[in-house]
Each structure stands twice: as C-alpha cells, then as structure tokens.
C-alpha cells in the first residue's frame, strides 16, 4: 500500500486532493510537488503527509517533489488556511499567491488528437478520396448518429475553406503520433490560438501540460579584458572595444557594450583571438527608486513619542493606527522603528499601495539598509521575484518592502509589519483569492507575535472604528514636520462660475490665476483631473446614442493623438479601459447616421492640452496610465519633477500617492466630485480621501501651500471636511450613516458576483442563488439585496449579476455564504462562475 499525501492545487475547488508518493520520494507539509490533474501537470503544496490511501478510488502518483524541505513554515500554512476560510477562497489558490516561484518550473503546453478527432479526420479524407471536395460531402455524414460526425458537419457550415484546411492540417499533424508542442503548431504550421481553442472546444484535440523543475538563477554575461595577451594589428572597431573595457577596469556587461553601439561580431573576433573572454555571472539586483537628497531629518517630539511607543511593543502582538496629517513624517517613524527591530534581530515588512508609485520609498530604504532590503512586487520578472523570495527566506534580507503580495513574504523572525496608506484600495486583490493585505497583516502579526502599524492621514473607517473600540491603539501626529502649516484650501463653486462667465470651462478663473502666479514665482503646481484620455464619452446629439465597447457595457474613452488640434476628428482612437478594445471614431452615428457626434467631458489628456494653451511657457508633464506604463516610467517622470524640469504636472489619482516634492506650492482639484454620484456607499469616503491626499502634496517644503478645489457640490459634508483638514468631523458624520444602514464597520458585507458569457445563464444562476436565500431566511442575521444586474452589466463579453449580503456578524455571513456555495454545487451552478468577495471594496 503506497504512502499518500494531501495536496492543495491552484484550481477553483474548495478541497484538497490525495496522491500517492513514489518510492524514494520524501514529502513534508509545506513542500511543493508536481501532480497530475486531468490533462494538466499542476504545482501544488502538500497540506498533510502520511495519510491513509482512500478505499473508494484509485489514487494517482505524484510526478515530482520539488522541495526536499518544506518551503512554507507552519505559521504561513496556518495563515493560508485562515485566509482561505475567511475569504472563502480555495486553499490551493491562496498558496499559489504565497509562492511567487513560477520561474523555478518550466511549463510546456502540448496538444494531442482525440478519438473523436481521428474519426473526423478519417471522414474528411474519405470524402476527399471520393469527390475531391470536403465541403461538398456534408450530407453523407449528416445521417450518421455519432457526435463527431454531427460536430464535423456543423463546424464546416461555419468555417471558411481556409479555416477548415488549417484545422485538417493540425489534425493530420497530430495524427502522426506523439503530442506536439503548441509552439511547434504555431510556428511550423501557422495555427493560431483561436483555431486550437476551437478544436479543443469541439473535443477533436486535447490540451495537455507538462511541468519540470528548472534553474531560475538570473545570470549576466561580461566581457573581460585579458591584459596578458599580445596585441596584434587591430581594426578601429576592435580598438574601440578594448579601449572601452580598459576604461571600465577591464570588464563590462555585454548589455552595456550593446548600448554603446559596439559590434557583437567584432567582440567575438576579439574572443577568438584571445584578447577578451566572456564570463557568465550571477546578475545583480538593483533596488531602484529615487535617491533622496538628504537623510531623513531628526525626529520631532511627536515622532519620538510615536517611536518610543512602537519600539516598546516589539516582541509581542500589538496593533496600532498611526494617524498623522499629510507631511507629518510618518515615513521617518517607519524607518526608525524598522531600524530598532533590526537591532533586536527582528525582520520587518513594509507594505506600500503601489511600489511603482512610490519610488522614493525604495530610495530611502536602500540608503538606510542597503543590501539587507528585498523588494516584492508585480513589476519584477518571475526570475527576480523568485530570487528576492529566496533571499527573504534565507534571512539575507530582513527588510522587505512591497505591494500587497509582500504580506506573504517568508521572513524568519518577523517582528514588525507596517502598512503605509492603509486606506488605499490597492491593498484589496480583485481576483481570487480576494484578500485585503491590510487585514491579512493584522492576522499575520497576531500569529507571529509581531507589532503591526497601520498608517494614514485618512484612515479607512473600519480602522478608525477599531481604534475607537480599543482594538487598535491610536498614535497621532497632529502637525507637519518643522511646524509647517497645512495648505489653505479655497472652494470654487462651479455652478456660480458658469453663471458669472456664461461658459463651461474646465479650469476656473481662480485656479488659472493662482497657477499663473505660482509659475511666475518659480514654484511648481499639480492639477488633479481624475479621468484618463481626452474625453470620457462620445454621444450622438441627434439620437442620444452612446458609443460603447463591443465587449463591455461601458462608454469608450476618446484618446487623441499627440500634436493634433483641439477638435476630435473621425478616425481617432476610442478605447475601453476595462478590456482594451479599440476602434476608430466613426464619421457618423452608427445608429441614426447623424454627423453630430459630441465629445463629453474632459480627461487628463485634454487637461494637459488646455494648460499648454493657457500657459505656453510652462514645462508641463502628465502622469496617468497612458504616460506611466513601464517599470521605470514613473521614476523618470518624478525625477524630472524633483529637478524642476517639470513645473506644472497634470494627472489622475496617481499624483496623490504619497509623493514628496518640496517645490510644489499649489494643487488644483478638478472634477473629482463626480464620484459622489456613484452607486457605492463608500463614495463619500473615497472623495474625502482623494481630496485630502492630493491637498497634502502642497506646501511640503519651505514655502506655504495652497489648494483650489473645484466642485458642483460645495455643501457636501465630505468636501467641506476635506477643505478644513478635519478627518474627525468627516468620520463622525459618515459613521452615523453607516450605523443607520448597517454598512461596515457596523456589519460584515460580501458581494456575490454571478457571471457567464450567456445572459440567460447568468440571470438563471443568480435567480437560483436568490431563491436559496429567500427559502433559508435566518431571522434577519443576514440581509440580502438582489439579485440584480451589476452596475456594469457586462465586462469582457461576460454578463454580470450580483447579490449584496449584509450581516450582523462575520460568523453569520460566513455560514450563509458557505450554505449558498453548497447549494450552488447541488443546483449545477459552476463554482468558477460564482465569485464571492468578502469585505468588498468595489460593488460595480
């Protein structure tokens, strides 16, 4: 009887799987294995070793064991199990998120022909032999009762002759014998992925994967000068390479030589002549980020008191909310506390919302801790992520900085977790497992006996209420460093602006005047315009038709090519920001054929253009997802801003993300109050946070700052509180509404999303789940809203319905959701089509 183990696989099933262990293989709880699953070879994690072989079915054997010793500690496994239970996520998918080591396994996709495919191919060949034409003999197969013949006939009615010929060539190639790699089918035969997917759907071919371990170490090739060699007669190019190497201490990476336009063939000639050798070395990792102009300043009294409180808590579980106004020096407190933890032999994890948006953090850490810092975020290559993960696990890097996934970093001796800008929505993952890294941080600190610090100038109301209830200790930094004043805020009522000017202007007179004054004084200004593109909708003035994405129930955004005039013309680009679909602006309305198309609203691209017209001498930059795409784009843009090369920056909410630019004295807030009309109970909180955060970019240097907020809702409590920098007043008002409506933090909430490419399926399945809750009422412990169409009814061709659950306790909510999932399984609702988002932040 073989020894068996339980394995969690990254599949959307809430269970583990039993596998037999081959003789000579050793497995332990927390080790990675490669296991066969249907036609796939998947990487799983052992959750239990030495289990009894089940009697009801025959177990499969593991393909390979990747780790001699378990990679995940018992503490991390316990955290994974808690995460899976709390967020109702499959354990295997949680563990996959914990282990960013895909670079260490090479996965290969193969295709093989099925018996049904062989039957279809044989009938096609038989038809060719009789008549010379495949397409003319459909009727001979129609009388056949086999599914393959019927599918064959149906498919040929839909396919062109060229498409059918490609399918037949693929089937003929696969019929020769062994499975064939997808790369071979695509390169040698020209088979596209849609063709292969279509054949797979018809079950004529089957997709298989293989997985084998590989060396993920990053290497770099160097050219090394051999000084002992005799110098023969050299060409000019050869002399140039040798001179370059001599000037760089005799060695240079090949990548650097290529940047200098030095020929690779010339270098190979030097290698053959014994003048240069090529060496392969482990590649160095550069933390990157902006280099700070100076070391962090000395702590003031409030910062020193905060540091003393945090330092005293090290070594045991304590949860803190560090509430400090913008510019109060929270980052300096973070660094000092991490230094204190390091002196005690404790590791630290610092989470930031988006590592690409805060490169100065990386620069500060690099300066403070050097090579003891590891970086984890999605912009790293798989090889770099694997390398950093291994450094952390070995203890070589006790300081970890990264985005939400870094909360799972395998730091030994973990003593401190810091969550910067803890209110930020980026900490909530929007795909399975849908965890919130802020809440995972608190649980991990509890399991590790570590201190956890949640820092923000605009805390989430959940964290604020936890501090009010005594679950978190609140530490306050009420003043900016060096007693710098908070910026004065001017509120511009855009309704009155229109009445007085008779024109709808993007920028108010006050904002234009104050921007001009700031630029004339040699200062810098930021303008927040929180929409991408040129115009955010295109509608027909005649019939009201809105140009929408063909895949999503959302308006297409107009993007104008750089350098054209201010008018939008036919042929310019419309783009969907959800699925990436693009089309050209039509000449006429596709519904009524009217030529009167109207471009509604303004995005950051139009804002940049308008500012260039108003301030022709300004050095204008733009920061949004269209200008910041690559790994280093933001660093270059911020470096230009810090150096003064840019003195007027317009952008989306990216400009509000914790940037510390001392030359900025003016901030303009344009059109961010549109979010108040969104169907989301958190709308007021988000608007308050955005205005407060972007206002905090002004006056962080020696000069005082000023903020101009343009709004159509000047009496709204969120906007009024933001202009007064009064978080407590906002929280008091908003919490009253939340308490009345039983929304978080006064109840638990989950969003259940039912999706399908077929409208009738999505509607039917959501109705099944809705009826379940009606039939299983639980005395008001759980309130169910819906089912109904989601606010965005279709995304990427998938129809969406949702139910919102509100519960008085998390236990009741969890029980209701588990009951619903069990009912969905028995009712035939596929698990992969039901998404459960516990503590949902987005309800769209």
XYZ file of N, CA, C and O in Angstrom, residues 477-577:
404
model
N -0.096 62.071 14.992
C 0.870 63.104 14.626
C 0.038 64.255 14.066
O -0.363 64.235 12.901
N -0.244 65.233 14.883
C -1.208 66.274 14.529
C -0.623 67.393 13.667
O -1.374 68.136 13.026
N 0.710 67.536 13.660
C 1.331 68.659 12.966
C 2.338 68.175 11.938
O 2.929 67.088 12.069
N 2.564 68.998 10.939
C 3.598 68.710 9.961
C 4.980 68.912 10.583
O 5.114 69.613 11.591
N 5.972 68.295 9.963
C 7.339 68.441 10.463
C 7.775 69.895 10.325
O 7.306 70.639 9.456
N 8.667 70.289 11.212
C 9.225 71.641 11.223
C 8.130 72.709 11.328
O 8.287 73.834 10.860
N 6.992 72.298 11.921
C 5.856 73.219 12.152
C 5.358 73.887 10.867
O 4.837 75.004 10.897
N 5.511 73.199 9.751
C 4.996 73.746 8.502
C 3.466 73.707 8.530
O 2.872 72.733 8.986
N 2.813 74.745 8.020
C 1.348 74.770 8.077
C 0.722 73.873 7.021
O 1.314 73.641 5.958
N -0.465 73.374 7.314
C -1.230 72.682 6.291
C -1.687 73.697 5.249
O -1.870 74.878 5.557
N -1.862 73.286 4.011
C -2.210 74.252 2.966
C -3.605 74.836 3.169
O -4.520 74.156 3.639
N -3.751 76.103 2.812
C -5.071 76.719 2.792
C -5.847 76.183 1.592
O -5.289 75.962 0.523
N -7.145 75.953 1.796
C -7.973 75.371 0.744
C -9.065 76.362 0.352
O -9.806 76.857 1.207
N -9.148 76.634 -0.943
C -10.200 77.503 -1.479
C -11.198 76.641 -2.236
O -10.821 75.807 -3.070
N -12.475 76.829 -1.960
C -13.539 76.075 -2.605
C -14.154 76.942 -3.709
O -14.588 78.062 -3.456
N -14.165 76.427 -4.943
C -14.748 77.153 -6.070
C -16.038 76.458 -6.484
O -16.015 75.282 -6.887
N -17.165 77.154 -6.362
C -18.469 76.627 -6.756
C -18.596 76.767 -8.271
O -18.763 77.870 -8.802
N -18.517 75.647 -8.983
C -18.537 75.689 -10.445
C -19.907 76.062 -10.992
O -20.016 76.457 -12.155
N -20.953 75.984 -10.189
C -22.271 76.453 -10.627
C -22.260 77.979 -10.761
O -22.722 78.538 -11.760
N -21.707 78.633 -9.749
C -21.602 80.096 -9.807
C -20.619 80.523 -10.895
O -20.805 81.556 -11.554
N -19.569 79.741 -11.086
C -18.587 80.061 -12.118
C -19.257 80.116 -13.484
O -18.999 81.025 -14.286
N -20.153 79.168 -13.740
C -20.855 79.158 -15.023
C -21.819 80.338 -15.131
O -21.939 80.974 -16.180
N -22.517 80.637 -14.031
C -23.458 81.763 -14.047
C -22.747 83.086 -14.335
O -23.260 83.947 -15.051
N -21.548 83.241 -13.793
C -20.836 84.512 -13.924
C -20.109 84.650 -15.259
O -19.944 85.757 -15.770
N -19.646 83.552 -15.824
C -18.882 83.627 -17.077
C -19.725 83.289 -18.293
O -19.372 83.668 -19.416
N -20.821 82.536 -18.082
C -21.649 82.120 -19.214
C -21.010 81.042 -20.054
O -21.489 80.728 -21.146
N -19.921 80.428 -19.585
C -19.222 79.382 -20.322
C -18.882 78.219 -19.399
O -18.640 78.406 -18.209
N -18.885 77.033 -19.979
C -18.479 75.838 -19.242
C -16.974 75.668 -19.430
O -16.509 75.281 -20.501
N -16.202 75.993 -18.407
C -14.746 75.944 -18.503
C -14.205 74.783 -17.674
O -14.732 74.477 -16.600
N -13.142 74.171 -18.179
C -12.517 73.076 -17.435
C -11.823 73.599 -16.180
O -11.911 72.993 -15.108
N -11.151 74.740 -16.311
C -10.426 75.330 -15.181
C -11.073 76.665 -14.811
O -11.340 77.510 -15.679
N -11.301 76.855 -13.522
C -11.915 78.086 -13.040
C -10.939 79.253 -13.154
O -9.719 79.070 -13.274
N -11.479 80.486 -13.091
C -10.642 81.682 -13.165
C -9.647 81.728 -12.008
O -8.480 82.091 -12.185
N -10.102 81.324 -10.820
C -9.213 81.360 -9.661
C -8.053 80.389 -9.824
O -6.902 80.720 -9.525
N -8.331 79.185 -10.312
C -7.267 78.196 -10.482
C -6.270 78.664 -11.531
O -5.048 78.517 -11.359
N -6.762 79.239 -12.621
C -5.859 79.733 -13.667
C -4.970 80.850 -13.127
O -3.750 80.856 -13.334
N -5.581 81.776 -12.394
C -4.812 82.908 -11.874
C -3.755 82.451 -10.876
O -2.590 82.888 -10.929
N -4.134 81.572 -9.974
C -3.182 81.142 -8.949
C -2.083 80.253 -9.540
O -0.948 80.270 -9.068
N -2.419 79.483 -10.562
C -1.387 78.695 -11.239
C -0.389 79.617 -11.927
O 0.831 79.405 -11.855
N -0.888 80.655 -12.582
C -0.002 81.604 -13.248
C 0.930 82.281 -12.240
O 2.137 82.404 -12.472
N 0.373 82.679 -11.104
C 1.189 83.342 -10.084
C 2.273 82.412 -9.553
O 3.426 82.821 -9.343
N 1.918 81.135 -9.321
C 2.900 80.174 -8.810
C 4.028 79.968 -9.810
O 5.213 79.932 -9.440
N 3.677 79.836 -11.086
C 4.712 79.615 -12.107
C 5.605 80.842 -12.248
O 6.823 80.722 -12.440
N 5.025 82.022 -12.163
C 5.831 83.245 -12.270
C 6.798 83.382 -11.101
O 7.868 83.978 -11.238
N 6.417 82.836 -9.938
C 7.322 82.881 -8.777
C 8.384 81.786 -8.824
O 9.201 81.667 -7.905
N 8.350 80.953 -9.860
C 9.321 79.870 -9.974
C 8.952 78.647 -9.154
O 9.814 77.795 -8.876
N 7.688 78.522 -8.778
C 7.225 77.382 -7.989
C 6.583 76.345 -8.903
O 6.491 76.536 -10.119
N 6.141 75.245 -8.314
C 5.542 74.155 -9.086
C 4.083 73.968 -8.679
O 3.692 74.285 -7.551
N 3.294 73.407 -9.609
C 1.867 73.180 -9.352
C 1.464 71.803 -9.849
O 2.005 71.296 -10.841
N 0.506 71.197 -9.141
C -0.097 69.930 -9.543
C -1.585 70.156 -9.788
O -2.250 70.856 -9.018
N -2.111 69.532 -10.848
C -3.536 69.589 -11.149
C -4.065 68.158 -11.206
O -3.613 67.362 -12.032
N -5.014 67.847 -10.315
C -5.645 66.523 -10.318
C -6.870 66.555 -11.220
O -7.803 67.332 -10.996
N -6.860 65.703 -12.247
C -8.017 65.539 -13.129
C -8.199 64.032 -13.266
O -7.543 63.387 -14.083
N -9.075 63.469 -12.462
C -9.061 62.025 -12.229
C -9.802 61.206 -13.288
O -10.642 60.370 -12.973
N -9.516 61.478 -14.534
C -10.001 60.645 -15.642
C -8.924 60.602 -16.719
O -8.323 61.623 -17.054
N -8.741 59.408 -17.278
C -7.782 59.246 -18.367
C -8.396 59.696 -19.683
O -9.590 59.870 -19.823
N -7.520 59.847 -20.688
C -7.986 60.108 -22.037
C -8.265 61.576 -22.296
O -7.946 62.459 -21.508
N -8.877 61.831 -23.460
C -9.204 63.195 -23.854
C -10.638 63.542 -23.459
O -10.889 64.533 -22.782
N -11.594 62.705 -23.871
C -12.995 62.842 -23.452
C -13.473 61.479 -23.009
O -13.108 60.460 -23.602
N -14.300 61.444 -21.949
C -14.644 60.129 -21.401
C -15.911 59.525 -21.996
O -16.337 58.453 -21.576
N -16.523 60.173 -22.982
C -17.670 59.572 -23.669
C -17.893 60.288 -24.982
O -17.564 61.467 -25.139
N -18.451 59.568 -25.942
C -18.847 60.131 -27.230
C -20.315 59.779 -27.439
O -20.682 58.605 -27.422
N -21.165 60.799 -27.601
C -22.598 60.556 -27.781
C -23.070 61.279 -29.037
O -22.428 62.218 -29.521
N -24.204 60.839 -29.559
C -24.818 61.456 -30.723
C -25.818 62.510 -30.253
O -26.713 62.214 -29.453
N -25.675 63.738 -30.757
C -26.595 64.809 -30.363
C -27.998 64.579 -30.920
O -28.975 65.103 -30.381
N -28.109 63.808 -31.978
C -29.408 63.620 -32.616
C -30.264 62.570 -31.913
O -31.430 62.791 -31.620
N -29.672 61.407 -31.618
C -30.468 60.311 -31.039
C -30.053 59.949 -29.624
O -30.734 59.143 -28.973
N -28.951 60.504 -29.126
C -28.510 60.213 -27.768
C -27.727 58.924 -27.626
O -27.386 58.524 -26.511
N -27.427 58.263 -28.731
C -26.664 57.014 -28.675
C -25.266 57.262 -28.125
O -24.575 58.207 -28.513
N -24.841 56.397 -27.191
C -23.501 56.488 -26.619
C -22.644 55.388 -27.228
O -23.078 54.230 -27.302
N -21.455 55.720 -27.684
C -20.571 54.718 -28.283
C -19.965 53.861 -27.183
O -19.195 54.351 -26.355
N -20.341 52.584 -27.171
C -19.910 51.677 -26.116
C -18.962 50.617 -26.661
O -18.909 50.352 -27.865
N -18.249 50.014 -25.742
C -17.357 48.899 -26.073
C -18.184 47.706 -26.545
O -19.275 47.452 -26.034
N -17.676 46.967 -27.514
C -18.412 45.802 -28.002
C -18.365 44.638 -27.009
O -19.180 43.721 -27.086
N -17.432 44.700 -26.050
C -17.293 43.624 -25.069
C -17.832 43.994 -23.687
O -18.106 43.104 -22.886
N -17.936 45.298 -23.391
C -18.287 45.764 -22.056
C -19.432 46.778 -22.144
O -19.544 47.521 -23.119
N -20.251 46.814 -21.111
C -21.339 47.792 -21.044
C -20.794 49.088 -20.453
O -21.184 49.517 -19.362
N -19.884 49.692 -21.173
C -19.207 50.893 -20.685
C -18.867 51.778 -21.877
O -18.593 51.281 -22.982
N -18.910 53.093 -21.672
C -18.608 54.016 -22.767
C -17.131 53.946 -23.136
O -16.264 53.773 -22.282
N -16.867 54.097 -24.417
C -15.492 54.160 -24.889
C -14.909 55.546 -24.607
O -15.599 56.556 -24.724
N -13.643 55.569 -24.233
C -12.952 56.824 -23.942
C -12.206 57.298 -25.183
O -11.537 56.513 -25.863
N -12.329 58.593 -25.464
C -11.666 59.171 -26.621
C -10.222 59.533 -26.268
O -9.978 60.262 -25.298
N -9.280 59.010 -27.031
C -7.861 59.352 -26.885
C -7.413 60.029 -28.171
O -7.577 59.475 -29.258
N -6.836 61.217 -28.043
C -6.443 61.993 -29.212
C -4.946 61.871 -29.456
O -4.166 61.960 -28.508
N -4.537 61.647 -30.700
C -3.094 61.600 -30.984
C -2.417 62.895 -30.596
O -2.995 63.980 -30.711
N -1.189 62.783 -30.131
C -0.431 63.955 -29.700
C -0.144 64.848 -30.896
O 0.181 64.391 -31.983
N -0.312 66.167 -30.690
C 0.077 67.131 -31.716
C -1.047 67.582 -32.618
O -0.868 68.491 -33.428
N -2.258 66.979 -32.510
C -3.350 67.411 -33.364
C -4.074 68.590 -32.726
O -3.880 68.916 -31.565
N -4.963 69.211 -33.507
C -5.684 70.365 -32.984
C -6.701 69.916 -31.943
O -6.864 68.739 -31.673
N -7.384 70.866 -31.349
C -8.255 70.578 -30.210
C -9.555 69.913 -30.593
O -10.313 69.498 -29.728
N -9.861 69.805 -31.894
C -11.104 69.164 -32.308
C -10.908 67.664 -32.417
O -9.837 67.180 -32.770
N -11.973 66.923 -32.109
C -11.931 65.471 -32.250
C -12.418 65.104 -33.649
O -13.463 65.566 -34.089
N -11.655 64.322 -34.352
C -11.963 64.007 -35.741
C -12.257 62.527 -35.905
O -11.811 61.685 -35.133
N -12.984 62.205 -36.976
C -13.202 60.804 -37.335
C -11.858 60.145 -37.592
O -10.954 60.735 -38.166
N -11.753 58.911 -37.130
C -10.509 58.169 -37.306
C -9.613 58.178 -36.105
O -8.644 57.423 -36.039
N -9.923 59.017 -35.093
C -9.121 58.991 -33.872
C -9.551 57.818 -32.990
O -10.573 57.193 -33.218
N -8.761 57.552 -31.959
C -8.911 56.312 -31.205
C -9.944 56.428 -30.087
O -9.940 57.360 -29.308
N -10.815 55.411 -30.009
C -11.683 55.190 -28.855
C -11.216 53.914 -28.186
O -10.924 52.916 -28.852
N -11.141 53.936 -26.853
C -10.576 52.781 -26.147
C -11.409 52.451 -24.916
O -11.915 53.341 -24.226
N -11.553 51.157 -24.661
C -12.202 50.685 -23.437
C -11.126 50.455 -22.382
O -10.161 49.725 -22.627
N -11.299 51.055 -21.206
C -10.293 50.918 -20.153
C -10.495 49.659 -19.317
O -9.748 49.432 -18.367
